[in-house]
Coordinates of C-alpha atoms and ligand atoms in Angstrom, one line a residue:
X18 CA -42.4 -21.0 2.2
X19 CA -42.6 -24.5 3.7
X20 CA -46.2 -25.7 2.8
X21 CA -47.4 -28.8 4.6
X22 CA -50.8 -29.3 3.1
X23 CA -52.7 -29.7 -0.1
X24 CA -55.9 -27.8 -0.8
X25 CA -58.9 -30.1 -1.4
X26 CA -62.6 -29.6 -1.0
X27 CA -62.2 -26.1 0.6
X28 CA -59.8 -27.3 3.3
X29 CA -56.0 -27.6 3.8
X30 CA -55.3 -31.3 4.2
X31 CA -52.3 -33.5 4.6
X32 CA -51.3 -35.8 1.7
X33 CA -52.1 -39.4 2.7
X34 CA -48.4 -40.3 2.7
X35 CA -47.1 -37.1 4.2
X36 CA -44.0 -36.9 1.9
X37 CA -42.5 -33.7 0.7
X38 CA -40.8 -32.2 -2.4
X39 CA -38.1 -29.7 -1.5
X40 CA -37.8 -26.5 -3.5
X41 CA -34.2 -25.3 -4.4
X42 CA -33.1 -21.8 -5.0
X43 CA -31.2 -22.2 -8.3
X44 CA -28.9 -19.2 -7.6
X45 CA -27.7 -20.4 -4.2
X46 CA -28.8 -24.1 -4.2
X47 CA -30.3 -23.6 -0.8
X48 CA -33.6 -25.3 0.0
X49 CA -36.0 -22.5 0.4
X50 CA -39.3 -24.3 0.7
X51 CA -41.3 -27.5 0.3
X52 CA -44.7 -28.7 -0.8
X53 CA -46.4 -32.0 -0.2
X54 CA -45.6 -34.8 -2.6
X55 CA -49.2 -35.7 -3.5
X56 CA -50.2 -39.0 -5.1
X57 CA -53.1 -40.9 -6.7
X58 CA -55.1 -41.0 -3.5
X59 CA -55.0 -37.2 -3.2
X60 CA -56.0 -36.8 -6.8
X61 CA -58.9 -39.1 -6.2
X62 CA -60.2 -37.0 -3.4
X63 CA -59.6 -33.7 -5.3
X64 CA -61.3 -34.9 -8.4
X65 CA -64.3 -36.3 -6.5
X66 CA -64.7 -33.0 -4.6
X67 CA -64.5 -31.0 -7.9
X68 CA -67.1 -33.3 -9.5
X69 CA -69.4 -32.9 -6.5
X70 CA -69.1 -29.1 -6.6
X71 CA -69.7 -28.8 -10.3
X72 CA -73.5 -28.7 -10.6
X73 CA -73.9 -26.0 -7.9
X74 CA -71.0 -23.9 -9.3
X75 CA -72.4 -24.2 -12.8
X76 CA -75.7 -22.8 -11.5
X77 CA -74.1 -20.0 -9.5
X78 CA -74.9 -16.7 -11.3
X79 CA -72.0 -15.0 -13.1
X80 CA -72.2 -11.9 -10.8
X81 CA -71.5 -14.1 -7.8
X82 CA -68.7 -16.0 -9.5
X83 CA -67.1 -12.7 -10.4
X84 CA -67.4 -11.4 -6.8
X85 CA -65.5 -14.4 -5.4
X86 CA -62.8 -13.9 -8.1
X87 CA -62.5 -10.2 -7.3
X88 CA -61.9 -11.0 -3.6
X89 CA -59.2 -13.5 -4.5
X90 CA -57.7 -11.0 -6.9
X91 CA -57.4 -8.4 -4.2
X92 CA -55.8 -11.0 -1.9
X93 CA -53.1 -11.6 -4.5
X94 CA -52.5 -7.9 -5.0
X95 CA -52.0 -7.6 -1.2
X96 CA -49.4 -10.5 -1.4
X97 CA -47.4 -8.9 -4.3
X98 CA -44.2 -8.6 -2.4
X99 CA -44.3 -12.2 -1.1
X100 CA -45.0 -13.4 -4.6
X101 CA -42.1 -11.5 -6.1
X102 CA -39.7 -12.9 -3.5
X103 CA -41.0 -16.4 -4.2
X104 CA -40.2 -16.2 -7.9
X105 CA -36.8 -14.7 -7.2
X106 CA -36.2 -17.6 -4.8
X107 CA -37.8 -20.6 -6.6
X108 CA -37.1 -19.6 -10.1
X109 CA -34.0 -17.4 -9.9
X110 CA -35.9 -14.6 -11.7
X111 CA -34.2 -11.2 -11.4
X112 CA -36.0 -8.9 -9.1
X113 CA -37.5 -6.4 -11.6
X114 CA -38.4 -9.1 -14.0
X115 CA -40.0 -11.2 -11.3
X116 CA -42.2 -8.3 -10.4
X117 CA -43.2 -7.4 -14.0
X118 CA -43.4 -10.8 -15.7
X119 CA -44.2 -13.1 -12.8
X120 CA -46.6 -11.1 -10.6
X121 CA -47.9 -7.9 -12.1
X122 CA -48.5 -9.6 -15.6
X123 CA -50.5 -12.5 -14.2
X124 CA -52.6 -10.1 -12.0
X125 CA -53.4 -8.0 -15.1
X126 CA -54.4 -11.2 -16.9
X127 CA -56.7 -12.1 -14.0
X128 CA -58.3 -8.7 -14.2
X129 CA -58.7 -9.0 -17.9
X130 CA -60.5 -12.3 -17.7
X131 CA -63.0 -10.8 -15.3
X132 CA -63.5 -7.9 -17.8
X133 CA -63.9 -10.2 -20.8
X134 CA -66.4 -12.6 -19.1
X135 CA -68.6 -9.7 -18.0
X136 CA -69.4 -8.9 -21.7
X137 CA -69.4 -12.5 -23.0
X138 CA -72.7 -13.8 -24.5
X139 CA -73.2 -17.4 -23.4
X140 CA -76.2 -17.9 -25.7
X141 CA -77.4 -17.0 -29.1
X142 CA -80.8 -17.3 -30.7
X143 CA -81.0 -18.7 -34.3
X144 CA -84.3 -19.0 -36.2
X145 CA -85.2 -22.4 -34.8
X146 CA -82.6 -23.0 -32.2
X147 CA -80.7 -21.5 -29.3
X148 CA -76.9 -22.1 -29.1
X149 CA -75.9 -22.3 -25.5
X150 CA -72.3 -22.4 -24.2
X151 CA -71.9 -24.4 -21.0
X152 CA -68.9 -25.2 -18.8
X153 CA -67.1 -28.5 -19.7
X154 CA -67.1 -29.9 -16.1
X155 CA -64.1 -30.9 -14.0
X156 CA -60.9 -29.4 -15.6
X157 CA -57.5 -30.9 -14.7
X158 CA -54.9 -28.1 -15.1
X159 CA -51.2 -29.1 -15.4
X160 CA -48.7 -26.3 -15.5
X161 CA -44.9 -25.7 -16.1
X162 CA -42.3 -23.9 -14.0
X163 CA -41.1 -21.2 -16.4
X164 CA -43.9 -18.7 -15.7
X165 CA -45.4 -20.4 -12.7
X166 CA -48.2 -18.1 -11.6
X167 CA -48.8 -16.7 -15.2
X168 CA -49.4 -20.2 -16.7
X169 CA -51.7 -21.1 -13.8
X170 CA -53.8 -17.9 -14.2
X171 CA -54.2 -18.4 -18.0
X172 CA -56.3 -21.5 -17.4
X173 CA -57.6 -21.6 -13.8
X174 CA -59.2 -18.2 -13.9
X175 CA -61.2 -18.6 -17.1
X176 CA -62.1 -22.2 -16.2
X177 CA -63.6 -21.2 -12.9
X178 CA -65.2 -18.0 -14.1
X179 CA -67.1 -20.0 -16.8
X180 CA -68.5 -22.4 -14.2
X181 CA -66.0 -25.3 -14.3
X182 CA -64.4 -26.8 -11.3
X183 CA -60.7 -27.3 -11.2
X184 CA -57.9 -29.6 -9.9
X185 CA -54.5 -28.0 -10.4
X186 CA -51.2 -29.8 -10.5
X187 CA -48.4 -27.2 -10.8
X188 CA -44.8 -27.9 -11.7
X189 CA -42.7 -29.7 -9.0
X190 CA -39.9 -27.2 -9.6
X191 CA -41.9 -24.0 -8.9
X192 CA -45.1 -24.8 -7.1
X193 CA -45.0 -22.1 -4.4
X194 CA -47.2 -19.4 -6.0
X195 CA -49.9 -22.0 -6.5
X196 CA -50.1 -22.2 -2.7
X197 CA -50.7 -18.5 -2.5
X198 CA -53.5 -18.7 -5.1
X199 CA -55.2 -21.5 -3.1
X200 CA -54.9 -19.2 0.0
X201 CA -56.6 -16.4 -2.1
X202 CA -59.5 -18.7 -3.0
X203 CA -59.8 -19.8 0.6
X204 CA -59.9 -16.2 1.7
X205 CA -62.6 -15.5 -0.8
X206 CA -64.6 -18.4 0.6
X207 CA -64.9 -19.9 -2.8
X208 CA -67.4 -22.8 -2.4
X209 CA -65.9 -26.2 -1.4
X210 CA -64.5 -28.2 -4.3
X211 CA -64.5 -25.4 -7.0
X212 CA -60.7 -25.2 -6.8
X213 CA -58.4 -28.0 -5.6
X214 CA -54.6 -28.0 -5.5
X215 CA -52.5 -31.2 -5.5
X216 CA -48.8 -30.7 -5.7
X217 CA -46.6 -33.6 -6.7
X218 CA -44.8 -35.2 -9.5
X219 CA -45.8 -35.8 -13.2
X220 CA -45.7 -39.6 -13.0
X221 CA -48.0 -39.7 -10.0
X222 CA -50.3 -36.6 -9.7
X223 CA -50.1 -35.6 -13.4
X224 CA -50.8 -39.1 -14.8
X225 CA -53.6 -39.7 -12.3
X226 CA -55.3 -36.5 -13.3
X227 CA -54.9 -37.1 -17.0
X228 CA -56.4 -40.6 -16.7
X229 CA -59.2 -39.9 -14.2
X230 CA -62.7 -40.7 -15.7
X231 CA -64.4 -37.9 -13.8
X232 CA -62.1 -35.3 -15.3
X233 CA -63.8 -33.9 -18.4
X234 CA -60.9 -31.7 -19.7
X235 CA -57.2 -31.5 -19.4
X236 CA -55.6 -28.1 -20.0
X237 CA -51.8 -28.7 -20.2
X238 CA -49.0 -26.2 -20.6
X239 CA -45.5 -27.7 -20.9
X240 CA -43.1 -29.4 -23.3
X241 CA -44.3 -31.1 -26.5
X242 CA -43.1 -34.4 -25.1
X243 CA -45.1 -34.0 -21.9
X244 CA -48.2 -32.8 -23.7
X245 CA -48.1 -35.8 -26.0
X246 CA -48.0 -38.2 -23.1
X247 CA -50.7 -36.4 -21.2
X248 CA -52.9 -36.2 -24.2
X249 CA -52.6 -39.9 -24.9
X250 CA -53.7 -40.7 -21.3
X251 CA -56.5 -38.2 -21.5
X252 CA -57.9 -39.4 -24.8
X253 CA -58.4 -42.9 -23.4
X254 CA -61.6 -41.5 -21.8
X255 CA -62.1 -39.0 -24.7
X256 CA -61.5 -35.8 -22.6
X257 CA -61.4 -32.4 -24.1
X258 CA -57.6 -31.6 -24.4
X259 CA -56.0 -28.2 -24.7
X260 CA -52.2 -28.1 -25.1
X261 CA -49.8 -25.1 -24.9
X262 CA -46.5 -26.6 -25.9
X263 CA -42.9 -25.7 -26.9
X264 CA -41.5 -23.6 -29.7
X265 CA -38.5 -22.8 -31.9
X266 CA -39.7 -19.4 -33.1
X267 CA -38.2 -17.5 -36.0
X268 CA -37.3 -13.8 -36.1
X269 CA -37.0 -12.7 -39.8
X270 CA -35.0 -9.6 -40.6
X271 CA -35.9 -8.3 -44.1
X272 CA -33.8 -5.9 -46.2
X273 CA -34.7 -2.3 -45.2
X274 CA -35.4 -3.3 -41.5
X275 CA -34.4 -1.2 -38.6
X276 CA -31.5 -3.6 -37.7
X277 CA -30.9 -2.3 -34.2
X278 CA -34.6 -2.5 -33.3
X279 CA -34.7 -6.1 -34.7
X280 CA -31.6 -7.3 -32.9
X281 CA -32.6 -5.7 -29.6
X282 CA -36.1 -7.3 -29.8
X283 CA -34.5 -10.7 -30.6
X284 CA -32.0 -10.5 -27.7
X285 CA -34.6 -9.5 -25.1
X286 CA -37.0 -12.2 -26.2
X287 CA -34.2 -14.8 -25.8
X288 CA -32.4 -13.4 -22.7
X289 CA -35.3 -12.3 -20.5
X290 CA -36.4 -15.1 -18.1
X291 CA -32.9 -16.6 -18.9
X292 CA -34.3 -17.8 -22.2
X293 CA -36.9 -20.0 -20.5
X294 CA -39.8 -18.6 -22.6
X295 CA -41.9 -20.7 -24.9
X296 CA -42.3 -17.9 -27.4
X297 CA -38.6 -16.9 -27.4
X298 CA -37.4 -15.9 -30.9
X299 CA -34.5 -18.4 -30.9
X300 CA -33.8 -18.6 -34.7
X301 CA -32.7 -15.2 -36.1
X302 CA -33.1 -15.5 -39.9
X303 CA -31.1 -12.7 -41.6
X304 CA -30.1 -11.6 -45.1
X305 CA -26.6 -13.0 -45.9
X306 CA -25.3 -9.6 -46.9
X307 CA -26.2 -8.1 -43.5
X308 CA -24.7 -10.9 -41.5
X309 CA -21.5 -9.0 -40.4
X310 CA -23.5 -5.9 -39.4
X311 CA -26.0 -8.0 -37.4
X312 CA -23.3 -10.0 -35.7
X313 CA -21.6 -6.8 -34.5
X314 CA -25.0 -5.5 -33.2
X315 CA -25.6 -8.7 -31.4
X316 CA -22.1 -8.7 -29.8
X317 CA -22.4 -5.1 -28.7
X318 CA -26.0 -5.3 -27.4
X319 CA -25.4 -8.6 -25.6
X320 CA -22.8 -6.8 -23.4
X321 CA -25.7 -4.8 -21.8
X322 CA -27.2 -8.0 -20.2
X323 CA -25.8 -8.4 -16.7
X324 CA -25.8 -12.0 -15.5
X325 CA -25.8 -12.6 -11.8
X326 CA -27.5 -12.6 -8.5
X327 CA -31.3 -12.3 -9.1
X328 CA -31.7 -10.2 -5.9
X329 CA -29.5 -7.5 -7.4
X330 CA -31.7 -4.8 -9.0
X331 CA -29.2 -4.4 -11.9
X332 CA -29.3 -8.1 -12.9
X333 CA -31.0 -9.0 -16.2
X334 CA -30.2 -12.7 -16.4
X335 CA -30.5 -15.0 -13.4
X336 CA -29.7 -18.7 -13.2
X337 CA -31.5 -21.4 -15.1
X338 CA -34.3 -22.8 -13.0
X339 CA -32.8 -26.2 -12.1
X340 CA -29.7 -28.4 -12.5
X341 CA -31.7 -30.5 -15.0
X342 CA -32.2 -27.4 -17.2
X343 CA -28.6 -26.3 -16.7
X344 CA -27.3 -29.7 -17.9
X345 CA -29.7 -29.7 -20.8
X346 CA -28.7 -26.2 -22.0
X347 CA -25.0 -27.0 -21.6
X348 CA -25.4 -30.1 -23.6
X349 CA -27.0 -28.2 -26.4
X350 CA -24.2 -25.6 -26.4
X351 CA -21.7 -28.5 -26.7
X352 CA -23.8 -30.0 -29.5
X353 CA -23.8 -26.7 -31.4
X354 CA -20.0 -26.7 -31.2
X355 CA -19.9 -30.3 -32.3
X356 CA -22.2 -29.5 -35.2
X357 CA -19.8 -26.9 -36.5
X358 CA -21.6 -23.7 -35.4
X359 CA -19.5 -20.8 -34.2
X360 CA -20.0 -19.0 -30.9
X361 CA -19.9 -15.2 -31.2
X362 CA -21.3 -14.5 -27.7
X363 CA -21.0 -16.7 -24.6
X364 CA -19.1 -19.9 -23.9
X365 CA -19.5 -23.6 -23.0
X366 CA -20.8 -23.5 -19.4
X367 CA -18.9 -25.5 -16.7
X368 CA -19.7 -29.2 -16.4
X369 CA -21.7 -30.4 -13.4
X370 CA -18.5 -31.5 -11.7
X371 CA -16.8 -28.2 -12.3
X372 CA -19.8 -26.3 -11.1
X373 CA -19.5 -27.4 -7.5
X374 CA -22.0 -25.5 -5.4
X375 CA -22.4 -22.5 -7.7
X376 CA -25.7 -21.5 -9.1
X377 CA -27.0 -22.6 -12.5
X378 CA -25.7 -19.6 -14.5
X379 CA -25.3 -19.6 -18.3
X380 CA -24.1 -16.6 -20.2
X381 CA -26.0 -15.2 -23.2
X382 CA -25.0 -17.4 -26.0
X383 CA -25.2 -16.8 -29.8
X384 CA -24.2 -19.2 -32.5
X385 CA -23.5 -18.1 -36.1
X386 CA -22.8 -20.5 -39.0
X387 CA -26.0 -22.3 -38.2
X388 CA -28.1 -24.1 -40.8
X389 CA -31.7 -25.0 -40.2
X390 CA -31.0 -28.8 -40.3
X391 CA -28.7 -28.7 -37.2
X392 CA -30.3 -30.0 -34.0
X393 CA -29.6 -26.7 -32.3
X394 CA -31.8 -25.0 -34.9
X395 CA -34.6 -27.6 -34.6
X396 CA -34.9 -28.6 -31.0
X397 CA -36.1 -26.4 -28.1
X398 CA -33.1 -25.5 -25.9
X399 CA -34.9 -23.4 -23.4
X400 CA -32.0 -21.2 -22.3
X401 CA -30.5 -17.9 -23.5
X402 CA -29.2 -19.4 -26.7
X403 CA -29.8 -17.9 -30.2
X404 CA -29.1 -19.4 -33.6
X405 CA -28.2 -17.1 -36.5
X406 CA -29.2 -18.4 -39.9
X407 CA -28.7 -16.6 -43.3
X408 CA -30.9 -16.5 -46.4
X409 CA -30.7 -15.0 -49.9
X410 CA -34.3 -14.6 -51.0
X411 CA -37.5 -13.8 -49.1
X412 CA -39.0 -17.2 -50.2
X413 CA -36.0 -18.9 -48.7
X414 CA -36.4 -16.9 -45.4
X415 CA -40.1 -18.0 -45.2
X416 CA -39.2 -21.6 -46.0
X417 CA -36.6 -21.7 -43.2
X418 CA -39.0 -20.1 -40.8
X419 CA -41.6 -22.7 -41.5
X420 CA -39.3 -25.7 -41.7
X421 CA -39.8 -26.7 -38.1
X422 CA -42.1 -29.1 -36.1
X423 CA -43.1 -26.1 -34.0
X424 CA -45.5 -23.2 -34.8
X425 CA -45.8 -21.1 -31.7
X426 CA -44.6 -17.5 -32.3
X427 CA -42.5 -15.4 -34.5
X428 CA -41.4 -11.9 -35.6
X429 CA -40.7 -10.0 -38.8
X430 CA -38.8 -6.8 -39.2
X431 CA -38.8 -4.8 -42.4
X432 CA -40.8 -2.4 -44.6
X433 CA -44.4 -2.5 -43.2
X434 CA -46.3 -3.9 -46.2
X435 CA -43.7 -6.6 -47.0
X436 CA -43.3 -7.5 -43.3
X437 CA -47.0 -8.0 -42.9
X438 CA -47.1 -10.1 -46.1
X439 CA -44.3 -12.3 -44.7
X440 CA -46.1 -12.5 -41.3
X441 CA -49.1 -14.0 -43.1
X442 CA -46.9 -16.7 -44.7
X443 CA -45.5 -17.9 -41.4
X444 CA -47.3 -20.9 -39.8
X445 CA -47.4 -19.8 -36.2
X446 CA -50.2 -18.9 -33.7
X447 CA -48.9 -15.4 -33.2
X448 CA -46.3 -13.2 -34.9
X449 CA -45.1 -9.6 -34.2
X450 CA -44.4 -7.1 -37.0
X451 CA -41.8 -4.5 -36.4
X452 CA -41.8 -5.0 -32.6
X453 CA -45.6 -4.9 -32.4
X454 CA -46.5 -5.3 -28.7
X455 CA -48.8 -8.1 -27.4
X456 CA -52.4 -7.2 -27.0
X457 CA -53.9 -8.7 -23.9
X458 CA -57.2 -9.5 -25.7
X459 CA -55.4 -11.5 -28.4
X460 CA -55.3 -15.2 -28.0
X461 CA -52.1 -17.1 -27.7
X462 CA -51.3 -20.7 -28.8
X463 CA -49.6 -22.9 -31.3
X464 CA -49.8 -24.4 -34.8
X465 CA -48.3 -27.8 -35.4
X466 CA -46.5 -29.4 -32.5
X467 CA -46.7 -26.2 -30.4
X468 CA -50.2 -27.1 -29.3
X469 CA -54.0 -27.4 -29.6
X470 CA -56.2 -24.5 -28.6
X471 CA -55.7 -21.0 -27.4
X472 CA -55.3 -19.1 -24.1
X473 CA -56.1 -15.5 -23.5
X474 CA -58.8 -13.3 -25.0
X475 CA -62.3 -14.5 -25.7
X476 CA -60.9 -17.6 -27.4
X477 CA -59.2 -18.5 -24.1
X478 CA -62.6 -18.3 -22.4
X479 CA -64.2 -20.4 -25.0
X480 CA -61.7 -23.2 -24.5
X481 CA -63.5 -24.1 -21.3
X482 CA -67.0 -24.2 -22.8
X483 CA -69.0 -26.9 -24.5
X484 CA -71.5 -25.9 -27.2
X485 CA -75.1 -27.1 -27.0
X486 CA -77.8 -26.6 -29.7
X487 CA -81.3 -26.5 -28.3
X488 CA -83.8 -26.8 -31.2
X489 CA -86.6 -24.5 -30.0
X490 CA -88.8 -21.7 -31.3
X491 CA -89.0 -19.7 -28.2
X492 CA -85.8 -18.4 -26.6
X493 CA -85.8 -19.3 -22.9
X494 CA -84.1 -17.1 -20.4
X495 CA -80.8 -18.8 -20.0
X496 CA -78.8 -18.2 -16.9
X497 CA -75.2 -19.5 -17.2
Ligands
NAP517 P1 -42.9 -30.3 -18.8 O1 -41.7 -31.1 -18.3 O2 -43.6 -30.9 -20.0 O3 -43.9 -30.2 -17.5 C1 -45.0 -29.4 -17.6 C2 -46.0 -29.9 -16.5 O4 -46.5 -31.2 -16.9 C3 -45.4 -30.1 -15.1 O5 -46.4 -29.9 -14.1 C4 -45.0 -31.6 -15.2 O6 -44.9 -32.2 -13.9 C5 -46.2 -32.2 -16.0 N1 -45.9 -33.4 -16.8 C6 -44.9 -33.5 -17.6 N2 -44.9 -34.7 -18.2 C7 -46.0 -35.3 -17.8 C8 -46.6 -36.6 -18.0 N3 -46.1 -37.5 -18.9 N4 -47.8 -36.9 -17.3 C9 -48.3 -36.0 -16.5 N5 -47.8 -34.8 -16.2 C10 -46.7 -34.4 -16.9 O7 -42.5 -28.8 -19.1 P2 -41.7 -27.9 -18.2 O8 -40.2 -28.2 -18.4 O9 -42.3 -27.7 -16.9 O10 -41.9 -26.5 -19.0 C11 -41.2 -26.0 -20.1 C12 -41.9 -26.3 -21.4 O11 -43.2 -25.7 -21.3 C13 -41.2 -25.7 -22.6 O12 -41.3 -26.7 -23.6 C14 -42.0 -24.5 -22.9 O13 -42.0 -24.2 -24.3 C15 -43.4 -25.0 -22.6 N6 -44.3 -23.8 -22.3 C16 -45.3 -23.6 -23.3 C17 -46.1 -22.5 -23.1 C18 -47.1 -22.1 -24.1 O14 -48.0 -21.3 -23.9 N7 -47.1 -22.7 -25.3 C19 -46.0 -21.7 -22.0 C20 -45.0 -22.0 -21.0 C21 -44.2 -23.1 -21.2 P3 -43.5 -32.2 -13.1 O15 -43.2 -30.7 -12.8 O16 -43.8 -33.0 -11.9 O17 -42.5 -32.8 -14.0

């Protein structure tokens, strides 16, 4: 897992300074890999190669583009075991979860984008005009560590399939699977410059990409703070900007709900991936009169989540991904106690000093006595931490759910008609009713400070397209 080269213009090349970023296993704190620490000079080369490749790739027929992608997809499928081991090692993801959420899920996404693009109509004839959808150009993709391969697939695959060329900067914490993706494209003999990978740090690689004049679009997934900074840099040269950002999503339990189903769904959303999920339902908003019953269900069901070695097949919750994340989550748990909330599950994790050489483990944590004005209820913690908030009327529940800067996701449990009515009143890009499962063709993204734009489904394809109106009487044959 020690990668020495970047992938630029169809070749593996050394970064000009030949420095590295070490990758730590958060369970053992061993260094298990490294990637080059790229910089502005590498970004310059990568962007220029993407710009040079654009016209030819834009003109490549869709069937050929799909063929390249299918070969790359098969390469990834053949590397499944390696990818699973990578995510256990670089992220601390438990084995079964790593396979399902970090490898199989992204592969299914990849397949689905190919399926969707096959049926997509890139032009439409009006009475006096033809509307044509064209690739945006060079797309800079910046991705986070929490679902490393999944977040990359969500943007890189539709961008390339629709005729754009790409420069990817993955997270410095979990960049390894991006290397395997570059290998897949190389194996598929994707034309030079269509996909470029520059690993490195936000301040160097990320900033250079966001600012570069030849980059036509920035597609960013990460924190709201990071997205704000990147968007400011990108807007200097009026790039198209797509942002998939943080959340503080509500789970509303209505009277008449299946309480056990609701609690189990809430816990799994916040404990899976060690709580490091943008859409985690971290605010559980419950009728005051059910509080005792719900607390008991939470305490009982939390016991089923085994925290420990991610290589053990029985583990549900591995370590947090980094020391930085551990310290952040710990400080929020301390803050919750300082704000007067009460722990009914979990405890204050050890301080950095007490931790010594142990992995970055945090137990499932649930606070009750929380009100929606506390910082633990307003800020994204990004660990397995849940806030229980009570309400007395449905209007109050909706008001609490919407009283947040974020608008990413949500869930409502209760009698069907009422639950759907409440779902409509919640200002989020997606919401599940009575544990409704995600549809792979449905788009995902945020209202308010959770983002701009959508990923997944046809809308996720359209993010990477410009729209041109050709005023004509005769519809030409348009080959996108
Ligand atoms: P992050 O710190 O914002 O970083 C995300 C990516 O952006 C990384 O590659 C990072 O580089 C880069 N970056 C950050 N600030 C930058 C800047 N000012 N200029 C250029 N590049 C910059 O987020 P994270 O901690 O990796 O990921 C967790 C966050 O992502 C959470 O807030 C989560 O909710 C959000 N997320 C959202 C979605 C969604 O679909 N809405 C999905 C997944 C995650 P470095 O790695 O070098 O710092």
